[in-house]
Every structure is written in C-alpha cells, then in structure tokens.
mmCIF file of C-alpha atoms in Angstrom:
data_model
loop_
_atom_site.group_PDB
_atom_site.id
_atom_site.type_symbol
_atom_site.label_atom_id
_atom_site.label_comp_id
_atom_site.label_asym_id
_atom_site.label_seq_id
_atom_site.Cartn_x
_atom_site.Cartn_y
_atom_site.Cartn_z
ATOM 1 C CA UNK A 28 21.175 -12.469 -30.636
ATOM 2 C CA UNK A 29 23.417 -11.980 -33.630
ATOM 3 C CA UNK A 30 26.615 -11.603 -31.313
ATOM 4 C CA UNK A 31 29.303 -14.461 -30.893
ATOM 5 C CA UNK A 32 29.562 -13.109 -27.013
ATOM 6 C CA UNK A 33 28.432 -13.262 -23.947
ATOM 7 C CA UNK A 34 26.790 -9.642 -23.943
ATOM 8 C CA UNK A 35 22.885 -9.606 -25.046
ATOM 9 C CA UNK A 36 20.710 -6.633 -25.310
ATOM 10 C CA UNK A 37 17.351 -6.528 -24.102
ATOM 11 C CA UNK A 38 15.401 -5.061 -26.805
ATOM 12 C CA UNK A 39 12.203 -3.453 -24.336
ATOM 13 C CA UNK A 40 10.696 -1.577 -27.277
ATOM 14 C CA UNK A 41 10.645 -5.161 -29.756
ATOM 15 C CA UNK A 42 9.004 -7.071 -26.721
ATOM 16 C CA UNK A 43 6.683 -4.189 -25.543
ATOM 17 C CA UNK A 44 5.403 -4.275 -29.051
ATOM 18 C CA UNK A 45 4.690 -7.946 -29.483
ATOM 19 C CA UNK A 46 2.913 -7.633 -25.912
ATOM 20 C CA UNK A 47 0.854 -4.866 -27.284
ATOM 21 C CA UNK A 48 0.271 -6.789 -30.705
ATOM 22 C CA UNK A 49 -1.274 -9.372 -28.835
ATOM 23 C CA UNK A 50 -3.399 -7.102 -26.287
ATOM 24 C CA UNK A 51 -4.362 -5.957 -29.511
ATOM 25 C CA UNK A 52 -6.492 -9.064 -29.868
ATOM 26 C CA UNK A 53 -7.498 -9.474 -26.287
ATOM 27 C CA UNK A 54 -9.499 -6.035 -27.083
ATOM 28 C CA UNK A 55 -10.856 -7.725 -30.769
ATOM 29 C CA UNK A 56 -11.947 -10.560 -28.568
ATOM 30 C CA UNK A 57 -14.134 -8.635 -26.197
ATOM 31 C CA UNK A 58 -14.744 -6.224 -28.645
ATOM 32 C CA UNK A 59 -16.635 -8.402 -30.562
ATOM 33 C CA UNK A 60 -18.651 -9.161 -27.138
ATOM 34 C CA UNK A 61 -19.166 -6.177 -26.558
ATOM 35 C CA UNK A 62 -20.854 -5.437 -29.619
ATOM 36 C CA UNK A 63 -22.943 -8.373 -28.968
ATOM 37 C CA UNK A 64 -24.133 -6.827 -25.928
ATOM 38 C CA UNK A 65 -24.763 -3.644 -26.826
ATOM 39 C CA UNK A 66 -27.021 -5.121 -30.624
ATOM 40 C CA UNK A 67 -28.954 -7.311 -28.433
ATOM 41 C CA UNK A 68 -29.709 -4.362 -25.752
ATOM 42 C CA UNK A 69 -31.032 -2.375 -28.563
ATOM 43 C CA UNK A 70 -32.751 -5.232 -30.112
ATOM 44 C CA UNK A 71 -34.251 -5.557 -25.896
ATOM 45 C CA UNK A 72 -34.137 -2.419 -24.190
ATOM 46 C CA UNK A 73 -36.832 -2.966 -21.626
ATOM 47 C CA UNK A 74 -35.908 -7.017 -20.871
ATOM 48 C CA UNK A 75 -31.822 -5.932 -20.730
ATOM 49 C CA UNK A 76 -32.860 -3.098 -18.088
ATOM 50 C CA UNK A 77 -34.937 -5.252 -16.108
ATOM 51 C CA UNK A 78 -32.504 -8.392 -15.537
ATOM 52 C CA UNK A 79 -29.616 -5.864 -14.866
ATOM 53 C CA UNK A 80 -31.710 -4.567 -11.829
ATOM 54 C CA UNK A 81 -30.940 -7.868 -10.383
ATOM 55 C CA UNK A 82 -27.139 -7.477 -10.500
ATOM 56 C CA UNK A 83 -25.877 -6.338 -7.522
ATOM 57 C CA UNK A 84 -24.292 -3.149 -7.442
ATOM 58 C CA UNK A 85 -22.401 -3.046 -4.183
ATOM 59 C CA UNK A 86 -20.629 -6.531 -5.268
ATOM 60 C CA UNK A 87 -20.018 -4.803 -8.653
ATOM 61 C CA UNK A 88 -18.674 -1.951 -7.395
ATOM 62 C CA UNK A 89 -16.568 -3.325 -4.628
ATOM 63 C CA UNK A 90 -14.941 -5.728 -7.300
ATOM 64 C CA UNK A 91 -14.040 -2.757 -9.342
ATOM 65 C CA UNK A 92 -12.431 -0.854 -6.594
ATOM 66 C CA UNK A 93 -10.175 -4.089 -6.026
ATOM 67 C CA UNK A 94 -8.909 -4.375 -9.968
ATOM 68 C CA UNK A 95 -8.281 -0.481 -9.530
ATOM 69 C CA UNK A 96 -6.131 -0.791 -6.699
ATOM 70 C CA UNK A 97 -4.511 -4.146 -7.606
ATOM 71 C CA UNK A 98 -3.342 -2.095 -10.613
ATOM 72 C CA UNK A 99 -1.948 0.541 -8.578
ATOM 73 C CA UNK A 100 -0.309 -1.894 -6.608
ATOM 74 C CA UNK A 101 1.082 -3.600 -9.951
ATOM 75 C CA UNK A 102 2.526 -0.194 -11.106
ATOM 76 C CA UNK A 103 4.286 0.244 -7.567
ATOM 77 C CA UNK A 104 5.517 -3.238 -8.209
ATOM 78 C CA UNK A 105 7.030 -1.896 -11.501
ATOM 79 C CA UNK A 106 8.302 1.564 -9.951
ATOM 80 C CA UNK A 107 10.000 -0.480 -7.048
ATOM 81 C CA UNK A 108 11.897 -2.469 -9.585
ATOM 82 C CA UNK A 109 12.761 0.414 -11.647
ATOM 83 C CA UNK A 110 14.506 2.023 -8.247
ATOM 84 C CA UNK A 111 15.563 -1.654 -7.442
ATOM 85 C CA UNK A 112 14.068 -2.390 -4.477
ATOM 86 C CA UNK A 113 13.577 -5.990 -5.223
ATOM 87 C CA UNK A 114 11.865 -6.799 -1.770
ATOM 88 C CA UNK A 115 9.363 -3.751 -2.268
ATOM 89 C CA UNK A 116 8.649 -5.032 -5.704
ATOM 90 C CA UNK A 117 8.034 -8.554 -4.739
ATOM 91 C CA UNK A 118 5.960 -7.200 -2.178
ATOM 92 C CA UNK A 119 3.147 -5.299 -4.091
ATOM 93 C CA UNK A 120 3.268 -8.194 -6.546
ATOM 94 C CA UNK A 121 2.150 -10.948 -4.013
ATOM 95 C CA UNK A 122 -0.683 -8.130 -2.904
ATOM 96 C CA UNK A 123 -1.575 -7.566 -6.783
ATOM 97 C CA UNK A 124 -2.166 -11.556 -6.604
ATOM 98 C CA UNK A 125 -3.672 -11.258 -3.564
ATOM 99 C CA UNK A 126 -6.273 -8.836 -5.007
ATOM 100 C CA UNK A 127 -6.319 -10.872 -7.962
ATOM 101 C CA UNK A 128 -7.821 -13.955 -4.885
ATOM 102 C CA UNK A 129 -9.912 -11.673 -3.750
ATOM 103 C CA UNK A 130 -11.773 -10.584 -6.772
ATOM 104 C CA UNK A 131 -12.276 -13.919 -7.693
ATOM 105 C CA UNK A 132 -13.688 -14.834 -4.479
ATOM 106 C CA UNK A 133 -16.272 -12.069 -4.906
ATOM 107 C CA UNK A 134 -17.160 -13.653 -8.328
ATOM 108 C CA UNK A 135 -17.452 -16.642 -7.185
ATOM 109 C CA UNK A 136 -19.992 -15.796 -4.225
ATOM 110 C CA UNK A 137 -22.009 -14.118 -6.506
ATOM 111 C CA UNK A 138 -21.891 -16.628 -9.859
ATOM 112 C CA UNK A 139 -23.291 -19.296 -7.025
ATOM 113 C CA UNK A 140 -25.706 -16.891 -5.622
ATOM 114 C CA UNK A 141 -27.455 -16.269 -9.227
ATOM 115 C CA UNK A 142 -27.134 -19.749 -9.690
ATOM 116 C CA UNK A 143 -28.263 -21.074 -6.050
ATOM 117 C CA UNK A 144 -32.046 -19.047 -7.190
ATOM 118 C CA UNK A 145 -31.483 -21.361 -10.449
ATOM 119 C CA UNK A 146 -29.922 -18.748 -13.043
ATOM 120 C CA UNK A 147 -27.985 -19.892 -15.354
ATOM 121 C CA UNK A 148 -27.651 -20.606 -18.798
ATOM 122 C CA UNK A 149 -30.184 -22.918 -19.958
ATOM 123 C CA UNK A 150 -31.971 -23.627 -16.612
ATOM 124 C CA UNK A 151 -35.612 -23.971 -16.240
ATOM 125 C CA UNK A 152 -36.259 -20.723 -14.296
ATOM 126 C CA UNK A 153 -34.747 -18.947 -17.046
ATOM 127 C CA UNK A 154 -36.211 -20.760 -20.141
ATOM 128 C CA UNK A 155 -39.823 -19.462 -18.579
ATOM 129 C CA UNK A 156 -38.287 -15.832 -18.905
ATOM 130 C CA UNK A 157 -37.941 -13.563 -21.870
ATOM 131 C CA UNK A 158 -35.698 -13.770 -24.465
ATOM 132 C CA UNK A 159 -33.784 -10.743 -23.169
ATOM 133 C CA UNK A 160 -33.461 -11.879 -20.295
ATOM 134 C CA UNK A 161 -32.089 -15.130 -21.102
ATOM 135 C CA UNK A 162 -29.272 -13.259 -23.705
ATOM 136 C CA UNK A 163 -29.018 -10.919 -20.634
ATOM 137 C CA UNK A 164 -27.653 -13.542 -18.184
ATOM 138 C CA UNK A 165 -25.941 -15.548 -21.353
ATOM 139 C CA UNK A 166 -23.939 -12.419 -21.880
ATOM 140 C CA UNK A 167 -23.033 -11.394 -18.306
ATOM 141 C CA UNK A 168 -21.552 -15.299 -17.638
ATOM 142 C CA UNK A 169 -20.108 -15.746 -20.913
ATOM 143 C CA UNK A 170 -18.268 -11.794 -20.241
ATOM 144 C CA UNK A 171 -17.656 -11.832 -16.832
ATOM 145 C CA UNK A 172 -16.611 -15.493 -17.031
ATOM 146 C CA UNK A 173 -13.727 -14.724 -19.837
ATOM 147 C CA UNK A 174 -12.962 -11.984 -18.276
ATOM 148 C CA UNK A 175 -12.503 -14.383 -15.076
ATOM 149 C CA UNK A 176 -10.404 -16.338 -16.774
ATOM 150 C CA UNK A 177 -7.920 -13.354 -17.915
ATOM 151 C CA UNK A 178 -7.874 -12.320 -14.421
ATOM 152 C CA UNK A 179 -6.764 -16.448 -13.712
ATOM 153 C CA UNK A 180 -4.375 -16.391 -16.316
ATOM 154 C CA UNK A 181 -3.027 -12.833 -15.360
ATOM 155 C CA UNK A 182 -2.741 -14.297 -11.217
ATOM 156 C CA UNK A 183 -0.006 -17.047 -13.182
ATOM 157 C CA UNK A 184 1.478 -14.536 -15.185
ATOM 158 C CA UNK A 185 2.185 -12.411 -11.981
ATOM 159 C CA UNK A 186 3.023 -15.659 -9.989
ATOM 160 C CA UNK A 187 5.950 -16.270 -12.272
ATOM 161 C CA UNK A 188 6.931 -13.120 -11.841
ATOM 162 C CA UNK A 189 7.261 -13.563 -8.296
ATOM 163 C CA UNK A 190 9.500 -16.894 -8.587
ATOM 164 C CA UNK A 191 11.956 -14.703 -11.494
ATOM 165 C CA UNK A 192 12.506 -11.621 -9.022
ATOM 166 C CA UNK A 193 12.400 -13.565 -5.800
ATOM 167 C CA UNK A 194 15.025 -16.013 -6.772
ATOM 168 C CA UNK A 195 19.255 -15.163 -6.597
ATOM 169 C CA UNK A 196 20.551 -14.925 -9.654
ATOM 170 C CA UNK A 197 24.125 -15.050 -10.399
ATOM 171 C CA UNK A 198 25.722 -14.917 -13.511
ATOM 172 C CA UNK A 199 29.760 -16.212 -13.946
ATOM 173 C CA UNK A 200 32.118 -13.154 -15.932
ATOM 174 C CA UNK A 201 35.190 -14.172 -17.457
ATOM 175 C CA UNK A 202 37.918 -12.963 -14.869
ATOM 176 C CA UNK A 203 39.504 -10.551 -17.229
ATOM 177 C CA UNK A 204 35.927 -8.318 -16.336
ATOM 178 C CA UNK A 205 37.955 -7.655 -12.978
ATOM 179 C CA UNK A 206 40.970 -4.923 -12.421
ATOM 180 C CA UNK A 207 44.016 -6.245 -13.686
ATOM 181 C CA UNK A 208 45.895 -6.647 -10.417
ATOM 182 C CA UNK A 209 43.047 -8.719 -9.078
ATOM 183 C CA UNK A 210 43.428 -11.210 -12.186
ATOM 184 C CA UNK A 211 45.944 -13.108 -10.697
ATOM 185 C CA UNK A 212 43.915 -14.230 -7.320
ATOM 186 C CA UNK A 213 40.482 -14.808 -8.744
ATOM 187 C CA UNK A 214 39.365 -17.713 -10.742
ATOM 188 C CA UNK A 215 35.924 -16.612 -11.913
ATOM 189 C CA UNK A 216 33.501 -13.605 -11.125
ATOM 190 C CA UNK A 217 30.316 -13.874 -9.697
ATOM 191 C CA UNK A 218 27.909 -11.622 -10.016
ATOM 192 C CA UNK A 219 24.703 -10.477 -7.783
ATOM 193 C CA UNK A 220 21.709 -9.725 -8.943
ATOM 194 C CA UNK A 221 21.744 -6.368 -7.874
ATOM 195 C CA UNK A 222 24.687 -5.497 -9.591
ATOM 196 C CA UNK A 223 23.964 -7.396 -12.999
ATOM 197 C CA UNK A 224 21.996 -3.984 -14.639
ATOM 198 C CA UNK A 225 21.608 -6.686 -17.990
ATOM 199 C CA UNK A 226 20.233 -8.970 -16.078
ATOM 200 C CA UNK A 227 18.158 -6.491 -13.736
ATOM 201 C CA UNK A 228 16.938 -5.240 -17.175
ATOM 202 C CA UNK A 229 16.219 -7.865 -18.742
ATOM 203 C CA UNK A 230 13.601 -8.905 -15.659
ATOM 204 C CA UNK A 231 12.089 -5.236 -15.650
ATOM 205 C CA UNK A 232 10.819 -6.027 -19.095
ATOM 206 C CA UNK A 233 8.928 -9.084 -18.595
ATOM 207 C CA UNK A 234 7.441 -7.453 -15.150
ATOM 208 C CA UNK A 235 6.510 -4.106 -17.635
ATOM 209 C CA UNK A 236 4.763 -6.665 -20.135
ATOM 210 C CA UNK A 237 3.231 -8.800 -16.993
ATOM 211 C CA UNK A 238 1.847 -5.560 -15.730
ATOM 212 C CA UNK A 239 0.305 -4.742 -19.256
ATOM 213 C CA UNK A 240 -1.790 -7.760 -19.172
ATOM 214 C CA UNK A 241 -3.073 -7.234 -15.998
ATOM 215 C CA UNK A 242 -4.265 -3.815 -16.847
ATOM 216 C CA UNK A 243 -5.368 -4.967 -19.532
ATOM 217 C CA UNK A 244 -7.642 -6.945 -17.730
ATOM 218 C CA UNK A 245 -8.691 -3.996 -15.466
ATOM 219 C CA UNK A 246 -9.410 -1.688 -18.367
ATOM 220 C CA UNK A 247 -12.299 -4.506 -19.664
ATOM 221 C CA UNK A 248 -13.821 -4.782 -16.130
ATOM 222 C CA UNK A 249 -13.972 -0.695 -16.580
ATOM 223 C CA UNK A 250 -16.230 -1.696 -19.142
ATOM 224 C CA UNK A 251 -18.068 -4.728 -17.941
ATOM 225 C CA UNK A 252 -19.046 -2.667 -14.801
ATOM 226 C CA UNK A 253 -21.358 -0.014 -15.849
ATOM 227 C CA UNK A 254 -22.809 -1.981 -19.011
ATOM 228 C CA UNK A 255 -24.039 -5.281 -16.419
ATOM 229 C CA UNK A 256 -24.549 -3.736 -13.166
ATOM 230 C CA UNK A 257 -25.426 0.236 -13.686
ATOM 231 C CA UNK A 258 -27.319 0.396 -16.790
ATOM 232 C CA UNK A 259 -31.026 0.205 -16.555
ATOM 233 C CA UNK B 5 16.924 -1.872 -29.899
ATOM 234 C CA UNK B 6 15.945 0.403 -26.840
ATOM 235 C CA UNK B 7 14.601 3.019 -27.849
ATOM 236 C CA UNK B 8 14.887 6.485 -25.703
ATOM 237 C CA UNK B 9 14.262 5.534 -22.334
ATOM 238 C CA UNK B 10 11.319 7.339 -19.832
ATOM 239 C CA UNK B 11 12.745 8.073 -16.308
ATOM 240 C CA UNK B 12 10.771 6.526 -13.776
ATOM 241 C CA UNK B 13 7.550 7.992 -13.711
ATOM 242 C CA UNK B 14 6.576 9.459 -9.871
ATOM 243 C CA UNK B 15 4.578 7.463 -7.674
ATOM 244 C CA UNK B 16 2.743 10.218 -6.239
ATOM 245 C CA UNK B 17 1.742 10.406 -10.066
ATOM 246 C CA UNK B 18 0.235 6.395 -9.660
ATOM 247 C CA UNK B 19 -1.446 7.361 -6.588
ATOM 248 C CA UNK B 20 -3.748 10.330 -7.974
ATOM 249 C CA UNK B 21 -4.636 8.436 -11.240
ATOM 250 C CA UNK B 22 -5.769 5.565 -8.887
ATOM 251 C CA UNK B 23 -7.462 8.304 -6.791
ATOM 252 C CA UNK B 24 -9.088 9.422 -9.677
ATOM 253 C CA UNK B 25 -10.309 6.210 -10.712
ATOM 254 C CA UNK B 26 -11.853 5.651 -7.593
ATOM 255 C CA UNK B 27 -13.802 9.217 -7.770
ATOM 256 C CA UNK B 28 -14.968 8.368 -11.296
ATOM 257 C CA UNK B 29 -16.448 4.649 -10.198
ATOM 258 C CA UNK B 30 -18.324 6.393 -7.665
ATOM 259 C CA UNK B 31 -20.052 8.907 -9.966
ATOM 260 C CA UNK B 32 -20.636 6.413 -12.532
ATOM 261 C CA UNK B 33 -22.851 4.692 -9.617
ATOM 262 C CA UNK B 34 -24.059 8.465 -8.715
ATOM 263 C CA UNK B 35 -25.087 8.750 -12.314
ATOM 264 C CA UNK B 36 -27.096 5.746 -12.342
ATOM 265 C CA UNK B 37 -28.798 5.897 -9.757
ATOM 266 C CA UNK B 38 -30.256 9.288 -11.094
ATOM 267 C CA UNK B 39 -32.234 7.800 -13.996
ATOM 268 C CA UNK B 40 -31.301 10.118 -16.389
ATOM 269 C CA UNK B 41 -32.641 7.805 -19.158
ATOM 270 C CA UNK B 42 -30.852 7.359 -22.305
ATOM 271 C CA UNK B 43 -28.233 9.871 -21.355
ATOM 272 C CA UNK B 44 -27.576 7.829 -18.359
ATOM 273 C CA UNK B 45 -26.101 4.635 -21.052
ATOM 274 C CA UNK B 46 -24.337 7.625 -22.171
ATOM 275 C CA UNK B 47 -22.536 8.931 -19.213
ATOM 276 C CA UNK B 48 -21.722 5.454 -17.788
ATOM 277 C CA UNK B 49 -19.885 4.699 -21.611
ATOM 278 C CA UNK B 50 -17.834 8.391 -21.321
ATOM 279 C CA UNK B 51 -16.830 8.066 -17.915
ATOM 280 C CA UNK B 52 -15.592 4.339 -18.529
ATOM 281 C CA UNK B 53 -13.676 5.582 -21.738
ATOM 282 C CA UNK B 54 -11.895 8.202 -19.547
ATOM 283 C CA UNK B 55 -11.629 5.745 -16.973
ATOM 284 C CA UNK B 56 -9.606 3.046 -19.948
ATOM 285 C CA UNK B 57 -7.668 6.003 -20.828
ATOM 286 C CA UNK B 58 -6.330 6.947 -17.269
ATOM 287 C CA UNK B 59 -5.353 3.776 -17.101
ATOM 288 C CA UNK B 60 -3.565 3.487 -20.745
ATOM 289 C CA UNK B 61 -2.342 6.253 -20.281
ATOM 290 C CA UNK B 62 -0.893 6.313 -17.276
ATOM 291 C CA UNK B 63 -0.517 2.902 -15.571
ATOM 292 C CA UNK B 64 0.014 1.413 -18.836
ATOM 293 C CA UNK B 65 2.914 4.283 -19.660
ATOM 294 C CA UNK B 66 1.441 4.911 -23.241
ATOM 295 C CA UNK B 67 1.924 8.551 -22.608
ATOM 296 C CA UNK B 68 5.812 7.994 -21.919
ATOM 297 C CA UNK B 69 6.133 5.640 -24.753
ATOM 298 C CA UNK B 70 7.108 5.960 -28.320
ATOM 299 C CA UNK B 71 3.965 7.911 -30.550
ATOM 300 C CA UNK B 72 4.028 4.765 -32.617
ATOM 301 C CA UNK B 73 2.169 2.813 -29.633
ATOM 302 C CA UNK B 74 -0.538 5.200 -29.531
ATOM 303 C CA UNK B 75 -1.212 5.111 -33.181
ATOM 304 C CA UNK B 76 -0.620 1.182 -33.166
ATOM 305 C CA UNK B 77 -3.886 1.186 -30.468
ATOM 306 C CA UNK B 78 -5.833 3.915 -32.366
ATOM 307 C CA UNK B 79 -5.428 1.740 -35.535
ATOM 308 C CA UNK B 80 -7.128 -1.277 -33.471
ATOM 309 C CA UNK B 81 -10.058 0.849 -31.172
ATOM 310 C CA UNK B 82 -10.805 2.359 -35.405
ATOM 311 C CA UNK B 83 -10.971 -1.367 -36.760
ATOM 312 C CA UNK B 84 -13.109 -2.288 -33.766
ATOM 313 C CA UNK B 85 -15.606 1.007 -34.344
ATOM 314 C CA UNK B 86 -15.825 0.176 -38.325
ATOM 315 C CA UNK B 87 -16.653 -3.384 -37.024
ATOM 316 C CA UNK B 88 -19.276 -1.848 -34.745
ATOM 317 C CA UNK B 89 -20.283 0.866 -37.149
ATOM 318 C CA UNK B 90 -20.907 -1.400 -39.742
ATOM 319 C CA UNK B 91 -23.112 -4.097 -37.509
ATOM 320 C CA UNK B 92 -25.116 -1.530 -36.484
ATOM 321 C CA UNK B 93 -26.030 -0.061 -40.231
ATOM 322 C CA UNK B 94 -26.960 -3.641 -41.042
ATOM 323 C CA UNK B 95 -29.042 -4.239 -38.001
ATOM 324 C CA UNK B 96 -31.062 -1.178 -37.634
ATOM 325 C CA UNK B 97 -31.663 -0.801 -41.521
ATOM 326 C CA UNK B 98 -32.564 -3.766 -42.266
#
C-alpha cells in the first residue's frame, strides 16, 4: 500500500498468482508421488494389480462423488458472493466443510478396516507378502494420507472463511464521504458490509484463493482414484 | 492491479461441469471393470486428465483468467513430465 490514505486496492490478479505459485508446488509434491507409483507399478505389475483388487471400489467411488460435489458446492459459495448473497454463500461453505467431514469419515472407516485385518505399513501380515504388495499399501497410505491431510488443512482454510463472511463488518468514513448538507448532523459514517464494495472485494479474493485450494485437492483425488482403486 | 475483470460465470454452467464429472467417474469404473488390459491404465489416466481439466478449467476459472495462468501451469505439468520422462529413461534402460 504505497498510498498515505485510507483507500487500498485489492490487487486479485497479484494474490491469485501467489496462490497459484504455491499450488504450483502442491502438484510437484504429489507429482513426485505419483511418479513413485507409477516406477514401482512397472517395476510390479502383477503384485500392484493384485493388492489393488482389495481396495474397495464402492468406498472409492462414493468418496469421489463427495469431493466432486463439495467443489460444486464451493464454486456456488463463490458465485453467491460474487451476487452478494452473503447468507447463500455462507451456506454452501458450511456444506463444502460438511462434505469435507464426510469424506474424512469414509477414510477413516476404511484406513481402520485395512488395518483392523492387520495392513499397514510394516505389520507382520504384510512383511510375509510381496514386495509389491508391501510398496502397494506404503503408497496408497502415504498418498491417500497427504492427501487427507490437504483435505484437513483445506476444512480450516474454509472454516476461516466462514468466521470472515459470517461476521459484521463495519468500517468508520471520514464524514466529509457524506452529502454536504448532511455534514453538519453526523459525526462519523458507518458503513455495512454490504455496502463497503472494497471491503466486499477484498473478502471475495481470499474466498476465490480458499476455493483454489480446495480444488486443488479434488483434482489429486481425480487422480488417486483410478490409479489405487480401478487399476488392475 | 486488477486486471480485466470476468463477469460472474453462470451457475447453470457449475452444475453441468459437476454433472459431467459425475458421468465421467462412472465410466472410469465402467472401464475397469471391462478388463481391457493395458489400455484399461490408459483410459482410467485420459479420463482423469479430462476430469483435472474440467475442473481447472472451469471451477478453478482458468478459462476466464488472464492467458498468463494457463501458461504459468503448463510451464509446471512440462517440468513435472521432463521429471517423469527422464526417471523413466533411467529406469527402464538401465
């Protein structure tokens, strides 16, 4: 902010592009998974298509159709801002989180089901399996457990997001902002949210960048999908 | 400084990518469950790339932004393939 005022500009296209710098490595991160997977399924074809028939499908599947949607409902949250309709847009965020809950509860049922018939990293019914098999399950908990932790991280991000939009702001304008002949009877202007665009603005960034990150985090489950659960 | 802004894009325009989505993760299952073979790997990895771009596209408004954030991604999915690329040589020639 290089001006003496009160007046700041949101700069959307500066912060979109720091947000995108940084997906950027989000997308080197897994990348580099990714193509650990995929040299270690060549390196173990017939192991990596066996252990992935144990995955279930329908969990899979039914987790992926939850991101999808909560990222519908995190672009509605955006659109409903845009059109301020703050209620609308506080809305579909508390469902995004609330699909957020319930993809993580799905995870969760099925990390302790794998693990309740003793698979896991390092446990003795794996050590008496194949090498595949063992970087098999390595793979899908070290993945899918990142990529649990982006989706944690992402439920935060979107939490926040909730407490900016849902609470009043008001912002104090030097009276001379008002007609003249109502100068003489005020002694300071308050404004609404609704009616502060800068302000309004300023908060349809960070929900814009909030909502890249949680795509973000849909767009690698895209991936994770078909490479643990469908290949074989 | 803002750059030239996008009007709001349509919902109804949200609601068929999502629709979309949803058609796509149920014939990458369909797929699968054919045992095509190796083209099966195949189909699962194109209909997941069109599924990332839907949703890059769209959701994530690259197609309303400026060009420069599309070339700024293709820069990063090229490092990532020479990365790949370059693994791979090594492992399967050596």
């Amino acid at each position: 902010m290089s001006t003496p005022t009160h007046e700041y500009h949101p700069d959307s296209t500066g912060s979109k592009i720091g947000m995108w710098l940084f997906l950027f490595t989000e997308l080197l991160l897994f990348g580099g998974m990714f193509l650990l997977y995929a040299v270690y399924r060549v390196k173990n074809p017939a192991d990596f298509h066996y252990a992935s028939l144990n995955l279930d499908t329908k969990t899979g599947a039914i987790n992926t159709a939850i991101l999808l949607t909560s990222s519908l409902t995190m672009v509605l949250s955006i659109g409903m801002l845009e059109r301020r309709h703050r209620k609308a847009s506080l809305w579909f965020l508390i469902i995004t989180i609330g699909f957020g809950v319930w993809f993580l509860v799905n995870k969760y049922l099925e990390w302790s089901h794998k693990i309740h018939h003793g698979i896991y990293p390092g446990s003795e019914e794996l050590t008496g399996r194949t090498a595949g098999e063992n970087l098999f399950y390595s793979l899908y908990f070290l993945m899918t457990g990142l990529h649990g932790i982006h989706v944690v991280a992402g439920m935060v991000v979107l939490g926040v997001m909730v407490w900016m939009i849902g609470k009043p702001h008001h912002r104090v304008l030097p009276v001379t902002t008002l007609p003249v002949d109502a100068q003489a009877h005020a002694v300071s202007v308050t404004v609404e949210y609704s009616e502060d665009a800068k302000l309004d603005q300023q908060k349809l960034i960070r929900l814009e960048n909030a909502g890249l990150y949680w795509h973000l985090v849909d767009v690698i489950w895209i991936f994770l999908f078909p490479l643990f659960y469908l290949i074989s | 400084m803002n750059a030239e802004k996008h009007p709001p894009v349509s919902l109804g325009t949200y609601l068929m990518v999502w629709l979309a989505l949803l058609a796509l993760t149920a014939l990458t299952i369909a797929v699968a469950s054919m045992h095509f073979g190796a083209w099966s790997v195949l189909a699962a990895i194109v209909i997941a790339t069109i599924k990332g771009t839907l949703v890059l596209l769209y959701f994530m408004h690259l197609r309303y932004e400026d060009r420069m954030f599309r070339i700024m991604l293709l820069l990063t999915l090229f490092t990532l393939a020479v990365i790949m690329l370059l693994t791979f040589v090594d492992v399967l020639l050596r």
